[in-house]
Coordinates of C-alpha atoms in Angstrom, one line a residue:
M1 CA 46.8 7.3 -24.3
A2 CA 44.2 9.9 -24.4
S3 CA 41.7 6.8 -25.6
T4 CA 43.5 4.5 -22.8
A5 CA 42.2 6.7 -20.1
V6 CA 38.9 7.4 -21.7
G7 CA 38.9 3.5 -21.5
R8 CA 40.1 3.7 -17.9
N9 CA 37.3 5.7 -17.0
G10 CA 34.8 3.4 -18.8
D11 CA 35.6 1.0 -16.9
R12 CA 36.0 2.7 -13.3
E13 CA 31.9 3.7 -14.5
Q14 CA 30.8 0.5 -15.1
K15 CA 32.3 -0.9 -11.8
K16 CA 30.7 1.9 -9.3
K17 CA 27.3 1.0 -11.2
R18 CA 27.8 -2.8 -10.7
K19 CA 28.5 -1.5 -6.6
K20 CA 25.5 0.0 -6.8
G21 CA 22.1 -1.8 -6.1
G22 CA 21.2 -5.4 -5.1
F23 CA 20.4 -7.3 -2.2
K24 CA 23.5 -5.4 0.3
T25 CA 21.0 -2.6 0.3
M26 CA 18.7 -4.1 1.6
P27 CA 19.7 -3.5 5.1
F28 CA 19.4 0.2 5.1
I29 CA 16.2 0.4 3.2
L30 CA 14.2 -2.1 5.0
G31 CA 15.4 -0.5 8.2
N32 CA 14.3 2.4 7.5
D33 CA 11.1 1.3 6.5
V34 CA 10.9 -1.6 9.6
C35 CA 11.4 2.0 11.8
D36 CA 8.6 3.7 10.5
R37 CA 6.8 1.4 9.9
F38 CA 7.7 0.5 14.0
A39 CA 6.7 3.7 14.5
T40 CA 3.1 4.4 12.7
A41 CA 1.7 1.0 14.3
G42 CA 3.2 1.7 17.7
F43 CA 1.2 4.6 18.0
G44 CA -1.7 3.7 15.1
A45 CA -2.6 0.6 17.3
N46 CA -3.6 1.5 20.4
M47 CA -5.0 4.8 19.2
I48 CA -8.5 4.6 19.2
T49 CA -8.2 3.7 23.6
Y50 CA -6.2 6.5 23.9
L51 CA -9.0 9.0 21.7
T52 CA -12.1 7.1 24.1
Q53 CA -10.0 6.8 27.6
Q54 CA -7.6 10.1 27.3
L55 CA -9.9 12.7 25.7
H56 CA -12.9 11.0 26.2
L57 CA -14.1 11.2 22.4
P58 CA -17.3 8.8 21.8
L59 CA -17.0 5.5 20.3
V60 CA -18.3 6.4 16.7
D61 CA -16.5 9.8 16.3
A62 CA -13.6 7.9 17.8
S63 CA -13.7 5.7 15.3
N64 CA -14.2 7.8 11.9
L65 CA -11.6 10.0 13.5
L66 CA -9.0 7.2 13.3
T67 CA -10.6 6.4 9.4
N68 CA -10.3 9.8 8.3
F69 CA -6.7 10.2 9.6
G70 CA -5.6 6.9 7.5
G71 CA -7.4 7.6 4.6
T72 CA -5.3 11.3 5.0
S73 CA -2.3 8.9 4.9
S74 CA -3.1 7.0 2.4
L75 CA -4.4 9.4 -0.3
T76 CA -0.5 12.0 0.9
P77 CA 0.8 9.3 -0.9
I78 CA -0.5 10.6 -4.4
L79 CA 1.3 14.1 -4.2
G80 CA 5.1 11.6 -2.6
A81 CA 4.9 10.2 -6.0
L82 CA 4.3 13.2 -8.3
A83 CA 7.6 14.6 -6.6
A84 CA 9.2 11.7 -6.7
D85 CA 8.8 11.0 -9.8
S86 CA 8.6 15.0 -12.1
F87 CA 11.9 16.5 -9.9
A88 CA 12.9 15.1 -6.4
G89 CA 13.6 11.3 -7.2
R90 CA 13.0 8.5 -4.3
F91 CA 15.9 9.1 -2.7
W92 CA 14.6 12.6 -1.2
T93 CA 11.3 12.3 -1.3
I94 CA 11.5 9.6 1.3
I95 CA 14.1 12.2 3.4
A96 CA 11.3 14.9 3.4
G97 CA 8.9 12.6 4.1
S98 CA 10.8 11.4 7.0
V99 CA 11.1 14.7 8.2
F100 CA 7.3 15.1 8.9
Y101 CA 7.1 11.9 9.8
Q102 CA 9.4 12.7 12.8
L103 CA 7.2 16.2 14.0
G104 CA 3.7 14.9 13.6
M105 CA 5.4 11.6 16.4
L106 CA 6.9 14.7 18.1
G107 CA 4.2 16.3 18.4
L108 CA 2.2 13.8 19.7
V109 CA 4.9 12.9 22.5
V110 CA 4.1 16.7 23.5
S111 CA 0.9 16.1 23.9
A112 CA 0.6 13.3 26.1
L113 CA 3.0 14.6 28.5
L114 CA 1.7 17.9 29.2
P115 CA -1.7 17.8 31.2
S116 CA -3.0 21.1 29.8
L117 CA -3.1 18.9 26.4
R118 CA -5.7 17.1 27.8
P119 CA -8.6 17.0 29.3
A120 CA -9.4 16.4 33.7
P121 CA -9.2 12.5 33.9
C122 CA -13.0 11.3 34.9
S123 CA -14.2 11.4 38.1
S124 CA -14.4 7.4 39.8
A125 CA -16.6 8.7 42.4
P126 CA -20.5 7.9 42.0
G127 CA -22.7 11.1 41.3
G128 CA -19.1 13.1 40.3
P129 CA -18.7 15.1 37.2
A130 CA -19.0 13.8 33.9
C131 CA -16.5 12.6 32.0
R132 CA -14.9 16.5 30.0
R133 CA -14.1 16.1 26.3
A134 CA -11.2 17.1 25.1
S135 CA -11.4 20.9 23.8
G136 CA -11.0 22.6 20.8
W137 CA -7.4 23.3 21.3
Q138 CA -6.6 20.2 22.6
L139 CA -7.7 18.3 19.7
G140 CA -6.2 20.9 17.5
V141 CA -2.8 19.7 18.7
L142 CA -3.4 16.5 18.0
Y143 CA -5.0 17.4 14.6
L144 CA -2.0 19.1 13.4
S145 CA 0.5 16.0 14.4
L146 CA -1.7 13.4 12.8
L147 CA -1.5 15.9 9.6
C148 CA 2.4 15.8 9.7
T149 CA 2.5 12.6 10.2
S150 CA -0.1 12.1 7.3
L151 CA 2.2 13.9 5.1
G152 CA 5.2 11.9 6.1
S153 CA 3.4 8.8 4.9
G154 CA 2.8 11.0 1.6
G155 CA 6.3 10.6 1.5
L156 CA 7.6 7.5 2.7
R157 CA 4.9 5.2 1.3
P158 CA 5.1 5.5 -2.6
C159 CA 9.0 5.8 -2.8
V160 CA 10.5 3.5 -0.3
V161 CA 8.9 0.6 -1.5
A162 CA 9.6 1.4 -5.4
F163 CA 13.0 2.8 -4.4
G164 CA 14.0 -0.6 -3.0
T165 CA 12.9 -2.7 -6.6
D166 CA 15.1 0.3 -8.2
Q167 CA 17.6 -2.1 -7.0
F168 CA 17.5 -4.5 -9.0
D169 CA 15.5 -3.4 -12.2
Q170 CA 19.5 -3.2 -14.2
E171 CA 20.6 -6.5 -14.6
P172 CA 24.9 -6.2 -15.3
E173 CA 25.8 -6.7 -18.7
E174 CA 27.6 -9.7 -18.4
Q175 CA 24.8 -10.9 -16.6
Q176 CA 22.6 -10.4 -19.5
Q177 CA 25.5 -11.6 -22.0
K178 CA 25.7 -15.1 -20.3
Q179 CA 21.9 -15.4 -19.9
G180 CA 20.6 -14.0 -22.6
G181 CA 18.2 -11.3 -22.2
A182 CA 14.7 -12.8 -21.7
E183 CA 16.7 -15.0 -18.9
A184 CA 18.2 -12.2 -17.9
A185 CA 14.7 -10.1 -17.4
K186 CA 13.0 -13.3 -15.7
A187 CA 16.3 -13.0 -12.9
V188 CA 15.1 -9.4 -12.8
A189 CA 11.4 -9.9 -11.9
E190 CA 11.9 -13.4 -10.0
R191 CA 14.3 -10.7 -7.7
K192 CA 11.7 -8.3 -7.9
R193 CA 9.4 -10.8 -6.2
R194 CA 11.4 -11.9 -3.3
Y195 CA 11.6 -8.9 -2.4
F196 CA 8.1 -7.8 -2.6
N197 CA 7.6 -10.8 0.0
L198 CA 10.5 -10.1 2.2
Y199 CA 9.3 -6.3 1.8
F200 CA 6.0 -7.5 3.4
F201 CA 7.9 -9.8 6.1
T202 CA 9.6 -7.4 7.0
M203 CA 6.8 -5.2 7.8
G204 CA 4.9 -7.5 9.9
I205 CA 7.6 -7.8 12.1
A206 CA 8.1 -4.3 12.6
A207 CA 4.0 -4.3 13.4
L208 CA 4.6 -7.3 15.4
L209 CA 6.8 -6.0 18.4
A210 CA 4.4 -2.3 18.0
V211 CA 1.9 -3.7 19.2
T212 CA 3.7 -6.1 22.1
V213 CA 6.0 -4.1 23.4
V214 CA 4.8 -0.5 22.0
V215 CA 1.0 -1.8 23.3
Y216 CA 2.3 -3.0 26.3
I217 CA 3.9 0.5 27.7
Q218 CA 1.3 2.3 26.9
D219 CA -1.5 0.3 28.9
N220 CA 0.4 0.4 31.8
V221 CA 3.4 2.9 31.9
G222 CA 2.4 5.7 30.2
W223 CA 1.7 7.6 26.9
G224 CA 4.8 9.6 27.0
W225 CA 7.0 6.5 26.8
G226 CA 4.4 4.8 24.3
F227 CA 4.5 7.8 22.1
G228 CA 8.3 8.1 22.2
I229 CA 9.5 5.1 21.8
P230 CA 8.1 5.4 18.4
A231 CA 9.2 8.8 17.8
V232 CA 13.2 7.6 18.9
A233 CA 12.7 4.2 16.0
M234 CA 11.5 7.3 13.7
F235 CA 14.7 9.2 14.0
V236 CA 16.8 5.9 13.9
S237 CA 15.2 4.7 10.5
I238 CA 16.4 8.6 8.8
V239 CA 19.8 7.5 9.9
V240 CA 20.0 4.0 8.9
F241 CA 18.8 5.3 5.6
V242 CA 20.6 8.0 5.1
V243 CA 24.1 5.7 6.1
G244 CA 23.4 3.9 2.8
Y245 CA 23.7 6.7 0.1
P246 CA 26.6 5.4 -1.1
L247 CA 24.7 1.8 -2.3
Y248 CA 21.5 3.3 -3.7
V249 CA 20.9 3.2 -7.0
R250 CA 19.5 6.5 -7.8
L251 CA 17.3 7.4 -10.6
K252 CA 16.2 9.9 -12.3
P253 CA 12.6 11.5 -12.6
G254 CA 11.6 11.4 -15.6
G255 CA 9.2 14.9 -15.7
S256 CA 5.8 14.8 -14.2
P257 CA 4.0 11.9 -15.4
F258 CA 0.4 13.4 -14.2
T259 CA 1.6 16.7 -17.7
R260 CA 1.8 13.6 -19.6
L261 CA -1.0 11.7 -18.8
A262 CA -2.9 15.5 -19.1
Q263 CA -1.0 16.3 -22.6
V264 CA -2.1 12.8 -24.2
A265 CA -5.5 13.3 -23.2
A266 CA -5.5 17.5 -24.3
A267 CA -4.3 16.5 -28.1
A268 CA -6.5 13.6 -28.4
F269 CA -9.2 16.0 -27.7
K270 CA -8.1 18.5 -29.6
K271 CA -8.3 16.3 -32.5
R272 CA -11.1 14.2 -31.8
K273 CA -12.4 15.3 -35.2
V274 CA -9.6 13.7 -37.1
A275 CA -9.8 10.0 -38.8
V276 CA -7.4 7.1 -36.7
P277 CA -5.6 6.1 -39.4
E278 CA -5.7 2.7 -40.4
Y279 CA -2.2 1.7 -40.2
T280 CA -1.1 2.2 -36.4
G281 CA 2.7 3.0 -38.4
M282 CA 1.9 6.4 -39.3
L283 CA 1.4 7.1 -35.2
Y284 CA 4.1 9.2 -34.1
Q285 CA 6.7 7.4 -32.4
G286 CA 9.5 10.4 -30.8
K287 CA 11.8 7.5 -30.1
E288 CA 14.3 10.0 -28.8
L289 CA 12.4 12.1 -26.8
D290 CA 11.1 8.9 -24.7
A291 CA 14.7 7.7 -24.2
L292 CA 14.5 8.8 -20.0
I293 CA 11.1 6.7 -19.4
S294 CA 11.9 4.1 -21.2
T295 CA 15.2 2.7 -20.2
N296 CA 13.2 -0.7 -20.1
G297 CA 11.5 -1.0 -23.7
R298 CA 8.6 1.4 -25.1
L299 CA 5.3 0.3 -24.8
L300 CA 3.7 -1.2 -28.4
H301 CA 0.5 0.1 -29.8
T302 CA -2.7 -1.4 -28.2
N303 CA -6.0 -1.6 -30.0
Q304 CA -8.2 -0.8 -26.9
L305 CA -9.0 3.3 -26.1
T306 CA -7.8 3.9 -29.9
F307 CA -9.5 6.9 -28.6
L308 CA -6.6 8.1 -27.4
D309 CA -4.2 7.7 -30.3
R310 CA -5.8 10.1 -32.1
A311 CA -2.9 12.1 -30.2
A312 CA -0.3 10.7 -31.9
I313 CA -0.7 12.1 -35.1
A314 CA 0.7 14.3 -36.8
T315 CA -0.9 17.4 -37.8
P316 CA 0.5 20.8 -39.6
G317 CA 1.6 23.2 -36.7
D318 CA 2.2 19.9 -34.6
I319 CA 6.0 20.6 -34.6
S320 CA 8.3 23.6 -35.0
A321 CA 10.5 23.8 -37.5
S322 CA 13.6 22.9 -35.2
G323 CA 11.6 19.1 -34.9
K324 CA 11.0 19.3 -31.7
P325 CA 6.7 18.6 -31.2
D326 CA 4.3 20.4 -28.9
L327 CA 3.3 17.9 -27.0
W328 CA -0.2 19.6 -26.0
R329 CA -1.0 19.1 -29.5
L330 CA 1.3 15.2 -30.1
S331 CA 2.1 12.9 -28.1
T332 CA 4.5 9.8 -28.9
V333 CA 2.7 6.2 -28.7
H334 CA 4.7 5.1 -26.3
R335 CA 3.1 8.5 -23.9
V336 CA -0.2 7.4 -25.2
E337 CA 0.1 3.6 -24.1
E338 CA 0.5 5.2 -20.7
L339 CA -2.8 6.8 -20.0
K340 CA -3.9 3.5 -21.3
S341 CA -2.3 1.2 -19.0
I342 CA -3.7 3.4 -15.9
V343 CA -7.0 3.8 -17.6
R344 CA -6.8 -0.5 -17.7
M345 CA -5.2 -1.0 -14.7
L346 CA -8.1 1.0 -12.6
P347 CA -11.3 -1.4 -12.6
I348 CA -9.0 -3.9 -10.9
W349 CA -7.3 -1.8 -9.0
S350 CA -10.6 -0.4 -7.4
A351 CA -10.9 -3.7 -5.7
G352 CA -8.9 -2.7 -3.1
I353 CA -11.0 -0.5 -2.0
M354 CA -13.6 -2.2 -0.9
L355 CA -10.7 -4.8 1.0
A356 CA -9.7 -1.6 2.7
T357 CA -13.7 -0.3 3.2
A358 CA -14.1 -3.8 5.0
G359 CA -10.6 -3.4 7.4
S360 CA -10.9 0.5 8.0
H361 CA -13.1 -0.2 11.4
N362 CA -11.6 -3.3 12.4
G363 CA -8.8 -1.1 14.4
S364 CA -11.6 -0.2 16.4
F365 CA -14.3 -2.2 17.1
T366 CA -12.6 -5.6 17.7
I367 CA -10.6 -3.3 20.4
M368 CA -13.8 -2.2 21.9
Q369 CA -14.9 -6.0 21.3
A370 CA -11.6 -7.4 23.1
R371 CA -11.8 -4.1 25.9
T372 CA -15.0 -6.5 27.3
M373 CA -14.2 -9.6 27.1
D374 CA -11.8 -12.2 29.2
R375 CA -8.3 -11.2 28.7
H376 CA -6.8 -13.5 31.4
V377 CA -3.6 -15.3 30.1
T378 CA -2.7 -16.0 33.3
R379 CA -4.5 -15.1 36.3
H380 CA -2.0 -12.2 36.9
F381 CA -1.7 -11.0 33.1
E382 CA -3.8 -9.7 30.6
I383 CA -3.1 -9.3 26.8
P384 CA -3.7 -5.6 26.4
P385 CA -6.7 -5.4 23.7
A386 CA -4.8 -3.7 21.3
S387 CA -2.6 -6.3 21.1
M388 CA -4.9 -8.9 20.0
S389 CA -3.5 -7.6 16.3
I390 CA -0.6 -9.6 16.7
F391 CA -2.5 -12.9 15.7
G392 CA -2.9 -11.1 12.3
T393 CA 0.4 -10.1 12.0
T394 CA 1.5 -13.3 13.3
A395 CA -0.6 -15.0 10.5
M396 CA 0.3 -12.9 7.9
L397 CA 3.9 -13.7 8.6
V398 CA 4.2 -17.4 8.5
S399 CA 1.5 -17.3 5.7
L400 CA 4.7 -15.4 3.6
A401 CA 7.5 -17.6 4.8
L402 CA 5.3 -20.4 3.7
Y403 CA 4.7 -18.9 0.6
D404 CA 7.9 -19.0 -0.9
R405 CA 9.2 -22.4 0.9
V406 CA 6.0 -24.5 0.4
F407 CA 3.2 -22.8 -1.4
V408 CA 5.5 -21.8 -4.6
P409 CA 7.3 -25.0 -4.8
L410 CA 3.6 -27.2 -5.0
A411 CA 1.4 -24.6 -6.9
R412 CA 4.8 -24.9 -9.0
R413 CA 4.2 -28.6 -10.3
V414 CA 0.7 -28.2 -11.0
T415 CA 0.7 -24.8 -13.0
G416 CA 4.3 -25.0 -14.0
L417 CA 5.2 -21.5 -13.2
Q418 CA 8.4 -20.0 -11.2
S419 CA 5.9 -17.8 -9.1
G420 CA 3.9 -20.5 -8.3
I421 CA 0.8 -18.4 -9.2
T422 CA 0.4 -15.2 -10.9
Y423 CA -0.5 -11.8 -9.3
F424 CA -3.9 -11.7 -10.4
Q425 CA -4.7 -15.2 -9.1
R426 CA -2.7 -14.1 -5.4
M427 CA -5.0 -11.2 -5.0
G428 CA -8.5 -13.2 -5.8
I429 CA -7.4 -15.9 -3.3
G430 CA -6.7 -13.0 -0.8
L431 CA -10.4 -11.6 -1.9
A432 CA -11.7 -14.6 -1.0
V433 CA -10.4 -15.4 2.1
S434 CA -11.0 -11.9 3.4
I435 CA -14.5 -12.6 3.8
L436 CA -14.2 -15.8 5.5
G437 CA -12.5 -13.4 8.6
V438 CA -15.4 -10.3 8.0
G439 CA -17.8 -13.5 8.3
A440 CA -16.3 -15.2 11.7
A441 CA -16.0 -11.9 13.0
A442 CA -19.9 -11.4 13.0
L443 CA -20.5 -15.0 14.2
V444 CA -17.9 -14.3 17.2
E445 CA -19.8 -11.1 18.1
T446 CA -23.3 -12.6 18.1
K447 CA -21.8 -15.0 20.5
R448 CA -19.8 -12.9 22.3
R449 CA -23.4 -10.5 22.4
G450 CA -25.2 -13.2 23.8
V451 CA -22.9 -14.3 26.2
A452 CA -23.4 -11.0 27.9
A453 CA -26.8 -11.0 27.1
D454 CA -27.1 -14.6 29.5
H455 CA -24.8 -12.7 32.1
G456 CA -26.7 -9.4 33.0
F457 CA -24.3 -7.4 30.5
L458 CA -26.3 -5.9 28.5
D459 CA -26.7 -2.5 30.2
N460 CA -22.9 -2.6 31.5
P461 CA -20.5 -2.0 29.1
A462 CA -17.5 -1.7 31.5
A463 CA -17.9 -5.0 33.0
A464 CA -15.8 -8.2 31.3
V465 CA -17.8 -10.7 29.6
P466 CA -17.0 -14.5 30.6
F467 CA -15.8 -15.1 27.1
S468 CA -12.1 -15.7 26.0
V469 CA -11.0 -12.6 24.2
F470 CA -9.1 -15.5 22.8
W471 CA -12.3 -16.3 20.2
L472 CA -11.0 -13.4 18.4
V473 CA -8.0 -15.1 16.9
P474 CA -9.7 -16.9 14.4
Q475 CA -10.7 -13.4 12.6
F476 CA -7.3 -12.5 12.9
A477 CA -5.5 -15.3 11.5
I478 CA -8.2 -15.3 8.8
H479 CA -7.2 -11.7 7.6
G480 CA -3.7 -12.0 8.6
V481 CA -3.2 -14.8 5.3
A482 CA -5.8 -12.7 3.0
S483 CA -3.5 -9.9 3.1
A484 CA -0.6 -11.9 2.6
F485 CA -2.2 -12.9 -0.5
S486 CA -4.4 -9.7 -1.5
S487 CA -2.0 -7.3 -0.3
V488 CA 1.2 -8.7 -2.2
G489 CA -0.7 -9.8 -5.4
H490 CA -2.2 -5.9 -5.0
M491 CA 1.2 -4.4 -5.0
E492 CA 3.3 -6.5 -7.6
F493 CA -0.1 -6.3 -10.0
L494 CA 0.1 -2.3 -9.7
Y495 CA 4.0 -2.2 -10.3
D496 CA 4.3 -4.0 -13.2
Q497 CA 1.7 -2.8 -15.1
A498 CA 1.7 0.6 -14.3
P499 CA 4.6 2.1 -17.2
E500 CA 8.0 2.0 -16.0
S501 CA 8.4 6.0 -15.5
M502 CA 5.4 5.8 -12.8
R503 CA 6.3 3.7 -10.6
S504 CA 6.0 5.3 -7.6
T505 CA 2.7 6.3 -9.2
A506 CA 1.7 3.2 -8.8
A507 CA 2.5 3.0 -5.0
A508 CA 0.7 5.6 -4.5
L509 CA -2.1 4.0 -6.4
F510 CA -2.2 1.1 -3.4
W511 CA -2.3 4.0 -1.3
L512 CA -4.9 5.7 -2.8
A513 CA -6.9 3.0 -2.7
S514 CA -6.5 2.7 1.5
S515 CA -7.9 5.9 0.9
I516 CA -10.8 6.1 -1.0
G517 CA -11.7 2.8 1.2
H518 CA -11.0 4.4 4.6
Y519 CA -13.5 7.4 3.6
L520 CA -16.5 5.1 1.9
G521 CA -15.8 3.2 5.5
T522 CA -16.3 6.6 7.5
V523 CA -19.6 6.7 4.9
L524 CA -21.0 3.5 5.5
V525 CA -20.6 3.6 9.9
T526 CA -22.3 6.9 9.2
A527 CA -25.5 5.5 6.4
V528 CA -25.1 2.1 9.2
Q529 CA -25.7 4.7 12.1
R530 CA -27.8 6.7 11.0
A531 CA -30.0 4.4 9.1
T532 CA -30.5 2.1 12.2
R533 CA -31.1 5.2 15.2
G534 CA -34.2 4.3 17.3
R535 CA -34.3 0.5 15.1
G536 CA -31.5 -1.7 17.1
D537 CA -28.8 1.0 16.9
W538 CA -26.2 -1.5 15.6
L539 CA -23.4 1.1 16.6
Q540 CA -23.7 2.5 19.7
D541 CA -21.2 3.0 22.7
N542 CA -22.6 0.5 24.5
I543 CA -21.8 -2.4 22.3
N544 CA -23.5 -4.5 24.3
R545 CA -26.6 -3.4 23.2
G546 CA -25.8 -2.6 19.7
R547 CA -25.5 -5.1 16.5
I548 CA -22.1 -5.2 16.1
D549 CA -22.5 -8.4 14.5
S550 CA -25.1 -6.9 11.8
Y551 CA -22.3 -4.2 10.6
Y552 CA -19.9 -7.1 9.9
W553 CA -22.6 -9.7 7.8
L554 CA -23.8 -6.4 5.4
V555 CA -19.7 -6.2 5.0
T556 CA -19.4 -10.0 4.3
C557 CA -22.2 -9.4 1.8
L558 CA -20.1 -6.1 -0.1
M559 CA -17.1 -8.0 0.1
V560 CA -19.2 -11.3 -1.8
L561 CA -20.5 -9.1 -4.5
N562 CA -16.4 -7.4 -4.5
L563 CA -15.2 -10.7 -5.2
G564 CA -17.5 -11.7 -8.8
Y565 CA -17.1 -7.3 -9.6
Y566 CA -13.2 -8.3 -9.1
L567 CA -13.4 -11.5 -11.2
I568 CA -15.0 -10.0 -14.1
C569 CA -12.2 -7.4 -14.7
F570 CA -10.0 -10.0 -14.4
R571 CA -11.8 -11.4 -17.2
Y572 CA -11.2 -8.5 -19.7
Y573 CA -7.5 -7.0 -18.5
T574 CA -5.2 -7.1 -21.1
M575 CA -1.7 -6.9 -20.3
K576 CA 0.3 -4.0 -21.1
P577 CA 2.8 -4.7 -25.0
L578 CA 6.2 -3.9 -24.4
E579 CA 9.1 -3.5 -26.7
M580 CA 12.6 -4.5 -25.5
A581 CA 15.7 -4.2 -27.2
D582 CA 17.8 -7.1 -28.0
E583 CA 21.7 -6.4 -27.8
Q584 CA 22.9 -9.3 -29.4
D585 CA 21.8 -8.2 -33.1
D586 CA 20.9 -4.5 -31.8
H587 CA 17.2 -4.4 -33.2
D588 CA 13.8 -4.0 -31.1
K589 CA 12.0 -6.9 -30.6
E590 CA 8.2 -7.3 -29.1
C591 CA 7.2 -9.2 -26.3
E592 CA 3.2 -8.7 -26.4
L593 CA 2.5 -9.7 -22.7
S594 CA -1.4 -9.8 -23.1
S595 CA -2.3 -13.7 -23.6
L596 CA 1.8 -14.6 -21.9
Q597 CA 1.8 -13.4 -18.7
K598 CA -1.9 -12.9 -17.9
N599 CA -2.2 -16.7 -18.3
G600 CA 1.5 -17.2 -16.6
A601 CA 3.9 -18.5 -19.3
G602 CA 6.4 -16.0 -20.7
T603 CA 8.9 -13.4 -19.2
G604 CA 6.3 -13.2 -16.0
G605 CA 8.8 -13.9 -13.1
L606 CA 6.0 -11.1 -11.3
V607 CA 3.0 -13.4 -12.3

């Protein structure tokens, strides 16, 4: 009877596991992120207008403020990933991030509603008092609100996409037996690839709604409502996410990944004078020790960065009498390879930094350009300047929709790959297309500035230049197409090549590249402003006298160099090798990925 009861309990547990995860969790996970992205885009898309027209900040100061804010929002995900992978888990980290974001949004609503938190409006009378810049107290409230939203982003950005892929990591056992280990892995990888496309597609839908509905309300109704609607959306996102709690696969955190990386580095340094054995089988394995952080398979030894192999050499005193190793003196091969994987990823990862730098000021300079152009759609309706980004978002959505339905089937005929092209090729295409977008922006700005000069508006930046704002559409559309390739490919690469226990950290690396790119954007703009002061003044409040087109050409050249750098990094990249358990014959089976996935074969449904 006892064995029967145990068997029933086991069957009940298996049924519970089968009921969790999969695409049925997507409405709750993506519903949360849609509301979050709607809130983010809703107050971020038009913030340059709020800063310059409501708080009366100079253009460069306002642009750098937004760039630094974007950099901070992309830097805090490192903290969120550390918390999620170390002790909190992804679910609770997402909840904490949502709460912080909600507090920041409420702060912005209050600052927009209370007149005491904004400077007095500018006088429209000739010879009236000059516009008074926001005081330190007023800016302090703004900074505190933005800081809360940045902390909220730290909990959301690295965890939502990784939490979504967690729902597809485990294939039901009966399905594995039917398909075989390799086929089941391909099926899981294919679902993950579809999930990444779905993730970025739904985010684009949310941004599209924000830059149309919310921006229109901000420009025509009021900033209180314009910030209030995204705040309500953020609250709805929290409720939607919590409702799906019983359906989620919630993986246990495997301990701080940064601690493990530090332990490997410390152990390798302590044994820097110890000779590395020629036979790698002598290195310490410790399979039981790595069980929690290698549920999908252990990383195999590679011949790169062999200095770190010293951390896995057992020497007297490394293992206690009870059999437990001192992890600051001895690491397993799997943990050594975790650090190697991260180091190998860094060069290709860093190619995304320049992409973020190139786009860091598009949301400010381009909006100011649009504000000086003819924005009439009909005789009585003008498109808000911040809503021009709908063309980039729409292009990205169309590209993502056509990617699976048109591009992949066509590419599959040529390459023979289930995914059409590898994520390396997808990233490379995105980087190349983005160069065309920045070049198009330079050409349009040259033309806009020429029309302003022809009509005598060089010293009248507030005048509407008789040059249609829809000339900006090509650059937005090209950037949207580039994002559909580069952003998705970048995220796929980081998630697939990161160690299993560091998936949140991998997503954080995606946002860290954006963070560094934004800060470099601030450095680049500041450097250009100082270098051209008195010699043309490329970047100034009067953009008709400025030379933003020259700035765009500078960025175009940097993007060309970045593409060359990426191609070199790809040429010398080595894929991570993984050891997978074969349930058919109950022994370990090696799956060497270094030459298979990179060239598009093997188990790489992701690539």
